[in-house]
Amino acid sequence: MFFSQAGARPRMWEASPSEYKKWVEVFKACDEENKGCLSRENFKVAVVMLFGYKPSKIEADAVMSSVDPNTSGILLKEFLDIVRKKKEAQLYRNEIRHIFTAFDRHYRGYLTLEDFKKAFKQVAPKLSERIILEVFRALKTRNCSRKIAGGAYPGGCLRLAAPGREVDQDSDGHVSFKDFEYAMNYGQKGRGA
């Protein structure tokens, strides 16, 4: 997705002078008519050049609806801000992936309590098993709003402590990267960027 689902960042990220220069060069190369702004199509080309993918219609619509209606496209300043936010979201997602991979020692693509225990033993060897269990349960708490026959909860329903926020979105009984990313981003909306 072009903009981060979380809408928040742990800290501001600044481009290096060489990255900034590259962004300006891409803007100028895509501003074919030298109008000082990028059209919708030129913006898509710039994203391909910088990030290697063509933005979806939804992404392009979101960007175009955020630009000043008195201009005929995206100005350089707006473009640089959009690219910085995109790069920041990309780096944040990579950090989450790195943390997940540190827990997923067997490269299965999902986390178990054993994965948590081993990871915490390395990074915080004095942390009690009870605390580790509480951390894992914060991700894997059987607290679904609906019970099935016999009072059981459906298919390993995993939830965060907040009602209505299922971590195991695909209900497969494991904390996958997608589930983990969702949990890491939960509560981040409205802070930052």
GROMACS .gro file of C-alpha atoms in nm:
model
  193
    1MET     CA    1   0.000   0.000   0.000
    2PHE     CA    2   0.129   0.347  -0.086
    3PHE     CA    3   0.063   0.506   0.253
    4SER     CA    4   0.120   0.308   0.569
    5GLN     CA    5  -0.188   0.147   0.717
    6ALA     CA    6  -0.079   0.266   1.056
    7GLY     CA    7  -0.051   0.628   0.962
    8ALA     CA    8   0.218   0.668   1.227
    9ARG     CA    9   0.592   0.650   1.253
   10PRO     CA   10   0.815   0.594   1.551
   11ARG     CA   11   1.032   0.890   1.446
   12MET     CA   12   1.084   1.134   1.160
   13TRP     CA   13   1.317   1.016   0.887
   14GLU     CA   14   1.520   1.254   0.674
   15ALA     CA   15   1.657   1.178   0.330
   16SER     CA   16   2.029   1.196   0.268
   17PRO     CA   17   2.144   1.473   0.033
   18SER     CA   18   2.199   1.218  -0.245
   19GLU     CA   19   1.849   1.070  -0.201
   20TYR     CA   20   1.696   1.415  -0.196
   21LYS     CA   21   1.887   1.505  -0.514
   22LYS     CA   22   1.762   1.186  -0.682
   23TRP     CA   23   1.401   1.269  -0.590
   24VAL     CA   24   1.436   1.619  -0.740
   25GLU     CA   25   1.594   1.472  -1.056
   26VAL     CA   26   1.309   1.223  -1.093
   27PHE     CA   27   1.056   1.504  -1.046
   28LYS     CA   28   1.226   1.711  -1.317
   29ALA     CA   29   1.252   1.414  -1.553
   30CYS     CA   30   0.881   1.339  -1.510
   31ASP     CA   31   0.778   1.704  -1.546
   32GLU     CA   32   0.802   1.670  -1.924
   33GLU     CA   33   0.643   2.007  -2.005
   34ASN     CA   34   0.843   2.195  -1.738
   35LYS     CA   35   0.525   2.322  -1.571
   36GLY     CA   36   0.669   2.283  -1.223
   37CYS     CA   37   0.417   2.014  -1.132
   38LEU     CA   38   0.338   1.651  -1.207
   39SER     CA   39   0.017   1.530  -1.362
   40ARG     CA   40  -0.146   1.212  -1.235
   41GLU     CA   41   0.026   1.002  -1.504
   42ASN     CA   42   0.364   1.169  -1.452
   43PHE     CA   43   0.333   1.105  -1.079
   44LYS     CA   44   0.276   0.734  -1.148
   45VAL     CA   45   0.590   0.724  -1.363
   46ALA     CA   46   0.789   0.895  -1.085
   47VAL     CA   47   0.673   0.634  -0.833
   48VAL     CA   48   0.777   0.355  -1.071
   49MET     CA   49   1.119   0.517  -1.108
   50LEU     CA   50   1.170   0.559  -0.733
   51PHE     CA   51   0.993   0.257  -0.581
   52GLY     CA   52   0.966   0.005  -0.864
   53TYR     CA   53   0.588  -0.029  -0.881
   54LYS     CA   54   0.296   0.151  -1.043
   55PRO     CA   55   0.060   0.303  -0.785
   56SER     CA   56  -0.297   0.176  -0.790
   57LYS     CA   57  -0.590   0.395  -0.890
   58ILE     CA   58  -0.681   0.427  -0.521
   59GLU     CA   59  -0.331   0.543  -0.430
   60ALA     CA   60  -0.316   0.791  -0.717
   61ASP     CA   61  -0.665   0.922  -0.628
   62ALA     CA   62  -0.558   0.972  -0.265
   63VAL     CA   63  -0.251   1.169  -0.370
   64MET     CA   64  -0.431   1.378  -0.630
   65SER     CA   65  -0.713   1.464  -0.390
   66SER     CA   66  -0.459   1.594  -0.138
   67VAL     CA   67  -0.291   1.845  -0.373
   68ASP     CA   68  -0.376   2.213  -0.392
   69PRO     CA   69  -0.676   2.247  -0.627
   70ASN     CA   70  -0.537   2.581  -0.754
   71THR     CA   71  -0.247   2.400  -0.922
   72SER     CA   72  -0.257   2.169  -1.220
   73GLY     CA   73  -0.074   1.888  -1.043
   74ILE     CA   74   0.170   1.794  -0.769
   75LEU     CA   75   0.427   2.064  -0.692
   76LEU     CA   76   0.788   1.974  -0.612
   77LYS     CA   77   0.743   2.047  -0.241
   78GLU     CA   78   0.434   1.823  -0.222
   79PHE     CA   79   0.609   1.552  -0.424
   80LEU     CA   80   0.911   1.551  -0.191
   81ASP     CA   81   0.683   1.526   0.113
   82ILE     CA   82   0.489   1.236  -0.043
   83VAL     CA   83   0.810   1.051  -0.134
   84ARG     CA   84   0.954   1.108   0.216
   85LYS     CA   85   0.639   0.966   0.377
   86LYS     CA   86   0.644   0.669   0.142
   87LYS     CA   87   1.010   0.600   0.220
   88GLU     CA   88   0.942   0.641   0.592
   89ALA     CA   89   0.652   0.392   0.577
   90GLN     CA   90   0.872   0.150   0.384
   91LEU     CA   91   1.147   0.171   0.648
   92TYR     CA   92   0.897   0.130   0.933
   93ARG     CA   93   0.750  -0.182   0.771
   94ASN     CA   94   1.102  -0.320   0.726
   95GLU     CA   95   1.167  -0.265   1.099
   96ILE     CA   96   0.853  -0.459   1.185
   97ARG     CA   97   0.961  -0.737   0.946
   98HIS     CA   98   1.303  -0.749   1.113
   99ILE     CA   99   1.148  -0.780   1.460
  100PHE     CA  100   0.912  -1.052   1.340
  101THR     CA  101   1.200  -1.244   1.181
  102ALA     CA  102   1.395  -1.226   1.507
  103PHE     CA  103   1.103  -1.402   1.679
  104ASP     CA  104   1.038  -1.648   1.393
  105ARG     CA  105   1.361  -1.844   1.437
  106HIS     CA  106   1.243  -2.143   1.232
  107TYR     CA  107   1.129  -1.930   0.934
  108ARG     CA  108   0.780  -2.077   0.943
  109GLY     CA  109   0.606  -1.748   0.876
  110TYR     CA  110   0.419  -1.750   1.209
  111LEU     CA  111   0.497  -1.714   1.578
  112THR     CA  112   0.442  -1.950   1.870
  113LEU     CA  113   0.495  -1.913   2.242
  114GLU     CA  114   0.822  -2.106   2.209
  115ASP     CA  115   0.945  -1.849   1.956
  116PHE     CA  116   0.873  -1.573   2.206
  117LYS     CA  117   1.047  -1.755   2.491
  118LYS     CA  118   1.364  -1.814   2.289
  119ALA     CA  119   1.379  -1.456   2.159
  120PHE     CA  120   1.324  -1.302   2.502
  121LYS     CA  121   1.580  -1.535   2.658
  122GLN     CA  122   1.841  -1.386   2.426
  123VAL     CA  123   1.745  -1.019   2.456
  124ALA     CA  124   1.627  -1.014   2.817
  125PRO     CA  125   1.760  -1.325   2.995
  126LYS     CA  126   1.642  -1.209   3.340
  127LEU     CA  127   1.284  -1.159   3.230
  128SER     CA  128   1.057  -1.407   3.402
  129GLU     CA  129   0.864  -1.664   3.204
  130ARG     CA  130   0.543  -1.518   3.349
  131ILE     CA  131   0.614  -1.180   3.185
  132ILE     CA  132   0.698  -1.347   2.853
  133LEU     CA  133   0.372  -1.538   2.872
  134GLU     CA  134   0.182  -1.214   2.937
  135VAL     CA  135   0.344  -1.051   2.633
  136PHE     CA  136   0.249  -1.343   2.413
  137ARG     CA  137  -0.104  -1.350   2.555
  138ALA     CA  138  -0.139  -0.983   2.465
  139LEU     CA  139  -0.112  -1.107   2.108
  140LYS     CA  140  -0.295  -1.436   2.159
  141THR     CA  141  -0.579  -1.383   2.405
  142ARG     CA  142  -0.882  -1.607   2.371
  143ASN     CA  143  -1.145  -1.342   2.426
  144CYS     CA  144  -1.376  -1.359   2.126
  145SER     CA  145  -1.714  -1.193   2.135
  146ARG     CA  146  -1.897  -1.505   2.020
  147LYS     CA  147  -1.873  -1.857   2.155
  148ILE     CA  148  -1.964  -2.171   1.969
  149ALA     CA  149  -2.131  -2.488   2.101
  150GLY     CA  150  -1.989  -2.607   2.432
  151GLY     CA  151  -1.864  -2.260   2.528
  152ALA     CA  152  -1.548  -2.286   2.312
  153TYR     CA  153  -1.415  -2.001   2.102
  154PRO     CA  154  -1.400  -2.041   1.724
  155GLY     CA  155  -1.080  -2.158   1.550
  156GLY     CA  156  -0.805  -2.016   1.768
  157CYS     CA  157  -0.956  -1.670   1.773
  158LEU     CA  158  -0.674  -1.435   1.867
  159ARG     CA  159  -0.739  -1.087   1.997
  160LEU     CA  160  -0.561  -0.790   2.135
  161ALA     CA  161  -0.677  -0.677   2.476
  162ALA     CA  162  -0.894  -0.411   2.309
  163PRO     CA  163  -1.242  -0.542   2.222
  164GLY     CA  164  -1.313  -0.596   1.856
  165ARG     CA  165  -0.948  -0.595   1.745
  166GLU     CA  166  -0.862  -0.945   1.627
  167VAL     CA  167  -0.490  -1.003   1.582
  168ASP     CA  168  -0.528  -1.336   1.404
  169GLN     CA  169  -0.721  -1.182   1.118
  170ASP     CA  170  -0.722  -1.502   0.914
  171SER     CA  171  -0.817  -1.715   1.220
  172ASP     CA  172  -0.552  -1.977   1.149
  173GLY     CA  173  -0.439  -2.003   1.511
  174HIS     CA  174  -0.092  -1.858   1.452
  175VAL     CA  175   0.044  -1.505   1.469
  176SER     CA  176   0.157  -1.451   1.107
  177PHE     CA  177   0.358  -1.151   0.988
  178LYS     CA  178   0.038  -0.985   0.871
  179ASP     CA  179  -0.116  -1.043   1.215
  180PHE     CA  180   0.203  -0.923   1.389
  181GLU     CA  181   0.220  -0.609   1.175
  182TYR     CA  182  -0.144  -0.537   1.257
  183ALA     CA  183  -0.070  -0.573   1.629
  184MET     CA  184   0.239  -0.351   1.605
  185ASN     CA  185   0.038  -0.082   1.424
  186TYR     CA  186  -0.263  -0.105   1.655
  187GLY     CA  187  -0.312   0.216   1.849
  188GLN     CA  188  -0.069   0.408   1.628
  189LYS     CA  189  -0.335   0.591   1.423
  190GLY     CA  190  -0.334   0.962   1.474
  191ARG     CA  191   0.019   0.987   1.615
  192GLY     CA  192   0.295   1.123   1.395
  193ALA     CA  193   0.346   1.192   1.023
   0.00000   0.00000   0.00000
